[in-house]
Amino acid sequence: MFYSPLEKPYGPALKQSESDPEWSWLTPLLERGQGLLHNARHGDLARWRAALAALPAASTGFSLPGGLPSFGHRIPDQQALIESLNAFHPWRKGPLQVAGVTIDTEWRSDWKWQRIAPHIDLQGHRVLDIGCGNGYYGWRMLGCGARLVLGLDPTLVYAMQWLACVLYAGPSANLVLPLGIEDLPENAGGFDTVFSMGVLYHRREPVRHLRKLASLCKPGGQVVLETLVLEAQGTALLEPSGRYARMRNVHAIPSPELLVKWMDEAGLQYSRVLDISRTTTAEQRSTEWMRFESLDRCLDPLNPDKTIEGHPAPVRAALLAKAPE
Ligand SMILES: C[S@@+](CC[C@H](N)C(=O)[O-])C[C@H]1O[C@@H](n2cnc3c(N)ncnc32)[C@H](O)[C@@H]1O
């Protein structure tokens, strides 16, 4: 049966917020998110919604063979589906498989997940994923036993990509809302685990962001943070004045030691570094599903240890910490 979540895609979370007074703050947020999926002021919304409505029907299902989020059963006309899914270009986070079509995204997000997942327990957790993109990690979190994943990302095309996946997945506990962290009400909270991956360096006040993450957890909940770091000893900090690897709005790239200090300052406990990895052009690259320029065009062609602006090339750290009891 072809499931249509186009009208009310946030069913599982609505059940949660309507049945538990501690989660009542969630209902207006879901309603707002749902409204934006229908009538956000965005020049491409009508085109995206037409593309969603025109996606070929298939029987629904969600599985994770070898860790690859896979939705629906394979449909015979793969070429037509490829063309329809291209309406949601650029596909950045994945890989994903939609009704038999493998989407080779800009990022090998599975590599990041492999660096983080062995260190965390999500069994039965209600998870918040700030800056969730198209919800790729939410599917992986469900695979690790999470019972609900609420993802927030204000970039509307990513919510459209998520909707395309959900059309083939069927009713799902992995939700993407087209909203930002600043849209959460003051009384939001109670999550077992809060993720913030690839977001901190875009924040003007990093410690404030970390404090917010702590406040969104239930007492003793866990925070998973992933961000750009400087491979340097001590408390070094890079505050790029212009662009960093062609990205605008990169405000702060701390050393791992300084990052742990910031987490302490924010009230997070037992912060520990899980992984530090240099981002390679094998992990982030242009593909037929992401045809814009990618990391190779952001590095100095004569010295790939530097960005095009002369900063140290991107290195990312993942950390785990505990919110206060
Ligand atoms: C570098 S991407 C990281 C995506 C994903 N978390 C990952 O680690 O691969 C940053 C994401 O944060 C989103 N974002 C930007 N401003 C945001 C905000 N105010 N609240 C939540 N997400 C935001 C962007 O749209 C983008 O998808």
Short mmCIF file of C-alpha atoms and ligand atoms in Angstrom, two decimals:
data_model
loop_
_atom_site.label_atom_id
_atom_site.label_comp_id
_atom_site.label_asym_id
_atom_site.label_seq_id
_atom_site.Cartn_x
_atom_site.Cartn_y
_atom_site.Cartn_z
CA MET A 1 0.00 0.00 0.00
CA PHE A 2 1.30 3.49 -0.85
CA TYR A 3 1.32 5.57 2.30
CA SER A 4 0.71 9.30 1.98
CA PRO A 5 2.21 11.34 4.84
CA LEU A 6 1.97 14.52 2.78
CA GLU A 7 -0.91 15.87 4.85
CA LYS A 8 0.12 14.95 8.42
CA PRO A 9 3.65 13.61 8.55
CA TYR A 10 4.27 14.00 12.29
CA GLY A 11 1.82 11.42 13.64
CA PRO A 12 4.11 9.51 16.05
CA ALA A 13 5.32 12.66 17.80
CA LEU A 14 1.81 14.09 18.00
CA LYS A 15 0.74 10.95 19.84
CA GLN A 16 3.60 11.52 22.27
CA SER A 17 2.80 15.17 22.87
CA GLU A 18 -0.92 14.62 23.23
CA SER A 19 -0.61 11.74 25.69
CA ASP A 20 2.10 13.13 28.00
CA PRO A 21 1.68 16.58 29.65
CA GLU A 22 5.48 16.95 29.91
CA TRP A 23 5.63 16.89 26.11
CA SER A 24 2.73 19.25 25.49
CA TRP A 25 5.22 21.94 24.34
CA LEU A 26 5.77 19.79 21.25
CA THR A 27 2.25 20.02 19.81
CA PRO A 28 2.41 23.66 18.58
CA LEU A 29 5.90 23.05 17.20
CA LEU A 30 4.72 20.09 15.14
CA GLU A 31 1.72 22.06 13.94
CA ARG A 32 4.00 24.92 12.90
CA GLY A 33 6.36 22.52 11.11
CA GLN A 34 3.45 20.91 9.34
CA GLY A 35 2.15 24.30 8.23
CA LEU A 36 5.56 25.19 6.75
CA LEU A 37 5.67 21.97 4.73
CA HIS A 38 2.45 23.15 3.08
CA ASN A 39 2.88 26.89 2.78
CA ALA A 40 6.41 28.09 3.62
CA ARG A 41 7.39 31.16 1.61
CA HIS A 42 9.87 29.46 -0.66
CA GLY A 43 10.06 29.81 -4.42
CA ASP A 44 10.59 26.06 -4.92
CA LEU A 45 7.89 24.75 -2.58
CA ALA A 46 5.20 24.31 -5.27
CA ARG A 47 7.67 22.45 -7.51
CA TRP A 48 8.80 20.18 -4.65
CA ARG A 49 5.25 19.39 -3.60
CA ALA A 50 4.32 18.57 -7.19
CA ALA A 51 7.38 16.29 -7.39
CA LEU A 52 6.36 14.57 -4.13
CA ALA A 53 2.83 14.03 -5.38
CA ALA A 54 4.16 12.60 -8.67
CA LEU A 55 6.55 10.06 -7.13
CA PRO A 56 5.74 6.61 -8.50
CA ALA A 57 3.86 4.36 -6.08
CA ALA A 58 5.51 1.37 -4.40
CA SER A 59 4.76 -0.78 -1.39
CA THR A 60 6.23 0.72 1.77
CA GLY A 61 8.86 -0.49 4.19
CA PHE A 62 12.03 0.55 5.99
CA SER A 63 15.13 -1.55 6.46
CA LEU A 64 18.84 -0.99 7.03
CA PRO A 65 20.69 -3.66 5.02
CA GLY A 66 24.39 -3.24 5.85
CA GLY A 67 23.48 0.09 7.46
CA LEU A 68 21.99 1.57 4.25
CA PRO A 69 18.64 3.27 5.00
CA SER A 70 16.32 1.69 2.42
CA PHE A 71 12.74 2.70 1.76
CA GLY A 72 9.99 0.88 -0.10
CA HIS A 73 10.21 -1.98 -2.51
CA ARG A 74 12.07 -1.71 -5.78
CA ILE A 75 9.93 -0.26 -8.54
CA PRO A 76 10.44 -1.38 -12.17
CA ASP A 77 10.92 2.08 -13.73
CA GLN A 78 14.10 3.12 -11.95
CA GLN A 79 14.91 5.84 -14.51
CA ALA A 80 11.60 7.65 -13.91
CA LEU A 81 12.22 7.54 -10.17
CA ILE A 82 15.76 8.89 -10.56
CA GLU A 83 14.36 11.83 -12.52
CA SER A 84 11.67 12.48 -9.90
CA LEU A 85 14.15 12.33 -7.00
CA ASN A 86 16.41 14.77 -8.80
CA ALA A 87 13.79 17.46 -8.12
CA PHE A 88 15.20 17.50 -4.57
CA HIS A 89 18.83 18.20 -5.57
CA PRO A 90 21.24 18.71 -3.76
CA TRP A 91 21.31 15.40 -1.84
CA ARG A 92 24.02 15.92 0.72
CA LYS A 93 23.57 13.33 3.52
CA GLY A 94 23.41 9.62 2.87
CA PRO A 95 23.79 7.20 1.14
CA LEU A 96 20.13 6.26 0.96
CA GLN A 97 18.13 3.81 -1.10
CA VAL A 98 14.66 4.80 -2.31
CA ALA A 99 12.50 2.13 -3.97
CA GLY A 100 15.61 0.50 -5.42
CA VAL A 101 17.46 3.71 -6.41
CA THR A 102 20.71 4.25 -4.54
CA ILE A 103 21.36 7.91 -3.84
CA ASP A 104 25.10 8.52 -3.71
CA THR A 105 25.10 11.71 -1.69
CA GLU A 106 27.82 14.34 -1.28
CA TRP A 107 28.75 12.93 2.12
CA ARG A 108 29.54 9.40 3.19
CA SER A 109 27.54 10.13 6.34
CA ASP A 110 27.77 6.43 7.17
CA TRP A 111 31.47 6.95 7.88
CA LYS A 112 30.70 9.60 10.51
CA TRP A 113 28.06 7.34 12.02
CA GLN A 114 30.53 4.45 12.21
CA ARG A 115 32.90 6.66 14.19
CA ILE A 116 30.19 7.61 16.70
CA ALA A 117 27.67 4.76 17.01
CA PRO A 118 29.91 2.21 18.80
CA HIS A 119 30.29 4.65 21.72
CA ILE A 120 26.64 5.45 22.43
CA ASP A 121 23.54 3.68 23.68
CA LEU A 122 20.22 4.84 22.16
CA GLN A 123 18.04 1.92 23.23
CA GLY A 124 14.51 3.21 23.89
CA HIS A 125 15.68 6.82 23.69
CA ARG A 126 13.79 9.90 22.62
CA VAL A 127 16.36 11.79 20.60
CA LEU A 128 16.65 15.38 19.40
CA ASP A 129 18.91 15.97 16.38
CA ILE A 130 19.72 19.65 15.86
CA GLY A 131 20.69 20.39 12.24
CA CYS A 132 19.51 16.97 11.10
CA GLY A 133 19.72 17.64 7.34
CA ASN A 134 17.44 15.21 5.52
CA GLY A 135 17.16 12.95 8.56
CA TYR A 136 19.85 10.46 7.47
CA TYR A 137 21.19 9.99 10.99
CA GLY A 138 17.68 9.60 12.41
CA TRP A 139 17.26 6.39 10.39
CA ARG A 140 20.56 5.14 11.77
CA MET A 141 19.43 6.09 15.29
CA LEU A 142 16.23 4.06 14.87
CA GLY A 143 18.50 1.19 13.84
CA CYS A 144 20.29 1.58 17.19
CA GLY A 145 17.01 1.28 19.11
CA ALA A 146 15.84 4.91 19.44
CA ARG A 147 12.08 5.07 19.88
CA LEU A 148 11.58 8.62 18.54
CA VAL A 149 13.91 10.98 16.70
CA LEU A 150 12.91 14.60 16.37
CA GLY A 151 15.13 16.33 13.82
CA LEU A 152 15.26 20.09 13.29
CA ASP A 153 16.64 21.71 10.18
CA PRO A 154 15.43 25.00 8.69
CA THR A 155 16.65 24.20 5.15
CA LEU A 156 13.38 23.30 3.49
CA VAL A 157 14.72 21.08 0.70
CA TYR A 158 16.04 18.65 3.33
CA ALA A 159 12.57 18.25 4.84
CA MET A 160 11.33 17.58 1.28
CA GLN A 161 13.98 14.86 0.86
CA TRP A 162 12.86 13.36 4.15
CA LEU A 163 9.22 13.42 2.97
CA ALA A 164 10.24 11.62 -0.25
CA CYS A 165 11.87 8.89 1.88
CA VAL A 166 8.88 8.69 4.24
CA LEU A 167 6.49 8.22 1.32
CA TYR A 168 8.25 4.92 0.69
CA ALA A 169 9.13 4.09 4.32
CA GLY A 170 5.60 4.29 5.71
CA PRO A 171 4.75 5.69 9.15
CA SER A 172 8.00 6.43 10.89
CA ALA A 173 9.39 7.55 14.24
CA ASN A 174 12.13 9.55 12.51
CA LEU A 175 10.81 13.08 11.99
CA VAL A 176 12.32 16.13 10.30
CA LEU A 177 10.83 19.54 11.06
CA PRO A 178 11.72 22.53 8.85
CA LEU A 179 12.60 24.62 11.91
CA GLY A 180 15.77 25.77 13.71
CA ILE A 181 16.97 25.37 17.27
CA GLU A 182 15.79 28.93 17.98
CA ASP A 183 12.22 27.83 17.26
CA LEU A 184 12.18 25.52 20.28
CA PRO A 185 10.10 27.02 23.10
CA GLU A 186 11.74 27.85 26.44
CA ASN A 187 10.15 24.82 28.13
CA ALA A 188 11.31 22.28 25.51
CA GLY A 189 13.27 19.39 26.97
CA GLY A 190 13.20 15.87 28.35
CA PHE A 191 15.23 14.14 25.61
CA ASP A 192 17.35 11.13 26.53
CA THR A 193 19.94 12.14 23.93
CA VAL A 194 20.57 15.39 22.07
CA PHE A 195 22.77 15.47 18.97
CA SER A 196 24.40 18.57 17.52
CA MET A 197 26.57 17.61 14.56
CA GLY A 198 28.07 20.13 12.18
CA VAL A 199 26.31 23.06 13.85
CA LEU A 200 28.52 24.49 16.64
CA TYR A 201 31.01 26.22 14.32
CA HIS A 202 28.13 28.15 12.78
CA ARG A 203 27.04 29.55 16.17
CA ARG A 204 28.21 33.00 17.25
CA GLU A 205 28.02 31.99 20.92
CA PRO A 206 29.25 28.40 21.15
CA VAL A 207 28.99 28.08 24.93
CA ARG A 208 25.40 29.29 24.80
CA HIS A 209 24.64 26.62 22.20
CA LEU A 210 26.20 23.97 24.46
CA ARG A 211 24.17 25.22 27.43
CA LYS A 212 21.04 24.93 25.33
CA LEU A 213 21.90 21.35 24.40
CA ALA A 214 22.30 20.50 28.10
CA SER A 215 18.93 22.10 28.91
CA LEU A 216 17.18 20.05 26.23
CA CYS A 217 18.22 16.78 27.89
CA LYS A 218 16.44 15.10 30.73
CA PRO A 219 18.58 15.13 33.92
CA GLY A 220 21.57 12.86 33.27
CA GLY A 221 20.78 12.62 29.53
CA GLN A 222 23.54 12.48 26.94
CA VAL A 223 24.81 15.05 24.47
CA VAL A 224 26.62 14.01 21.29
CA LEU A 225 28.55 16.88 19.76
CA GLU A 226 30.39 16.86 16.45
CA THR A 227 32.17 19.92 15.15
CA LEU A 228 35.26 21.29 13.41
CA VAL A 229 38.36 21.41 15.59
CA LEU A 230 41.92 22.64 15.30
CA GLU A 231 44.56 19.95 15.54
CA ALA A 232 46.50 21.92 18.14
CA GLN A 233 47.65 21.51 21.73
CA GLY A 234 46.34 23.76 24.49
CA THR A 235 43.41 26.10 24.16
CA ALA A 236 43.91 27.35 20.59
CA LEU A 237 40.99 28.92 18.76
CA LEU A 238 40.52 29.86 15.11
CA GLU A 239 37.96 32.58 14.43
CA PRO A 240 38.03 32.98 10.63
CA SER A 241 37.39 36.58 9.63
CA GLY A 242 36.19 35.71 6.11
CA ARG A 243 35.20 32.35 4.73
CA TYR A 244 36.46 28.99 5.88
CA ALA A 245 36.70 26.34 3.13
CA ARG A 246 34.38 28.62 1.13
CA MET A 247 31.76 28.42 3.91
CA ARG A 248 30.21 31.59 5.24
CA ASN A 249 29.33 31.92 8.93
CA VAL A 250 32.09 29.77 10.38
CA HIS A 251 32.68 31.56 13.66
CA ALA A 252 34.75 29.33 15.94
CA ILE A 253 37.05 26.34 15.49
CA PRO A 254 38.53 25.41 18.89
CA SER A 255 41.20 22.89 19.83
CA PRO A 256 39.73 19.73 21.43
CA GLU A 257 41.02 20.93 24.81
CA LEU A 258 39.23 24.26 24.50
CA LEU A 259 36.07 22.51 23.33
CA VAL A 260 36.04 20.34 26.46
CA LYS A 261 36.53 23.51 28.55
CA TRP A 262 33.52 25.11 26.84
CA MET A 263 31.47 21.99 27.55
CA ASP A 264 32.46 22.15 31.24
CA GLU A 265 31.52 25.83 31.29
CA ALA A 266 28.13 24.94 29.82
CA GLY A 267 27.49 22.52 32.70
CA LEU A 268 28.06 19.34 30.71
CA GLN A 269 29.85 16.57 32.59
CA TYR A 270 32.29 13.76 31.77
CA SER A 271 32.95 15.20 28.32
CA ARG A 272 35.15 12.92 26.32
CA VAL A 273 36.47 12.90 22.80
CA LEU A 274 35.27 9.85 20.88
CA ASP A 275 37.04 10.51 17.63
CA ILE A 276 39.07 13.06 15.70
CA SER A 277 39.19 12.65 11.91
CA ARG A 278 40.42 14.70 9.01
CA THR A 279 37.67 15.12 6.40
CA THR A 280 38.87 13.63 3.13
CA THR A 281 37.74 14.17 -0.45
CA ALA A 282 36.61 10.53 -0.39
CA GLU A 283 34.16 11.33 2.44
CA GLN A 284 32.85 14.65 1.01
CA ARG A 285 32.69 14.98 -2.76
CA SER A 286 30.51 15.98 -5.70
CA THR A 287 28.38 13.17 -7.11
CA GLU A 288 25.62 12.96 -9.68
CA TRP A 289 23.20 13.59 -6.78
CA MET A 290 25.14 16.67 -5.56
CA ARG A 291 26.46 18.50 -8.59
CA PHE A 292 27.71 21.67 -6.86
CA GLU A 293 31.34 22.07 -5.88
CA SER A 294 32.53 20.09 -2.88
CA LEU A 295 35.56 19.77 -0.59
CA ASP A 296 38.20 19.35 -3.33
CA ARG A 297 37.38 22.85 -4.59
CA CYS A 298 37.70 24.27 -1.06
CA LEU A 299 41.26 23.11 -0.45
CA ASP A 300 44.46 24.75 -1.66
CA PRO A 301 45.25 22.87 -4.91
CA LEU A 302 48.99 23.06 -4.12
CA ASN A 303 48.68 22.10 -0.45
CA PRO A 304 45.62 20.05 0.60
CA ASP A 305 46.59 20.56 4.27
CA LYS A 306 45.21 24.08 3.87
CA THR A 307 41.86 25.48 2.86
CA ILE A 308 41.68 27.75 -0.15
CA GLU A 309 41.85 30.69 2.30
CA GLY A 310 45.04 29.33 3.97
CA HIS A 311 43.44 27.93 7.15
CA PRO A 312 44.12 24.39 8.40
CA ALA A 313 42.06 21.88 6.36
CA PRO A 314 38.86 20.55 8.01
CA VAL A 315 39.26 18.16 10.94
CA ARG A 316 36.20 17.06 12.90
CA ALA A 317 35.85 15.79 16.45
CA ALA A 318 32.98 13.87 18.01
CA LEU A 319 32.43 14.16 21.78
CA LEU A 320 30.05 12.59 24.28
CA ALA A 321 28.96 14.31 27.49
CA LYS A 322 26.35 14.02 30.19
CA ALA A 323 23.78 16.61 31.23
CA PRO A 324 23.66 17.34 34.99
CA GLU A 325 21.45 15.02 37.10
C1 LIG B 1 27.00 21.03 8.27
S1 LIG B 1 25.32 20.56 8.24
C2 LIG B 1 25.36 19.16 9.31
C3 LIG B 1 24.28 18.16 9.00
C4 LIG B 1 24.34 16.88 9.82
N1 LIG B 1 24.01 17.14 11.22
C5 LIG B 1 25.67 16.22 9.72
O1 LIG B 1 26.39 16.18 10.71
O2 LIG B 1 26.02 15.74 8.65
C6 LIG B 1 24.56 21.80 9.25
C7 LIG B 1 23.05 21.76 9.19
O3 LIG B 1 22.53 22.65 10.16
C8 LIG B 1 21.38 23.25 9.61
N2 LIG B 1 21.09 24.50 10.34
C9 LIG B 1 21.43 25.77 10.00
N3 LIG B 1 20.95 26.64 10.91
C10 LIG B 1 20.29 25.90 11.85
C11 LIG B 1 19.53 26.23 13.01
N4 LIG B 1 19.39 27.49 13.39
N5 LIG B 1 18.98 25.22 13.73
C12 LIG B 1 19.13 23.94 13.34
N6 LIG B 1 19.82 23.58 12.23
C13 LIG B 1 20.39 24.53 11.49
C14 LIG B 1 21.71 23.44 8.14
O4 LIG B 1 20.56 23.59 7.34
C15 LIG B 1 22.48 22.16 7.85
O5 LIG B 1 21.64 21.14 7.36
#
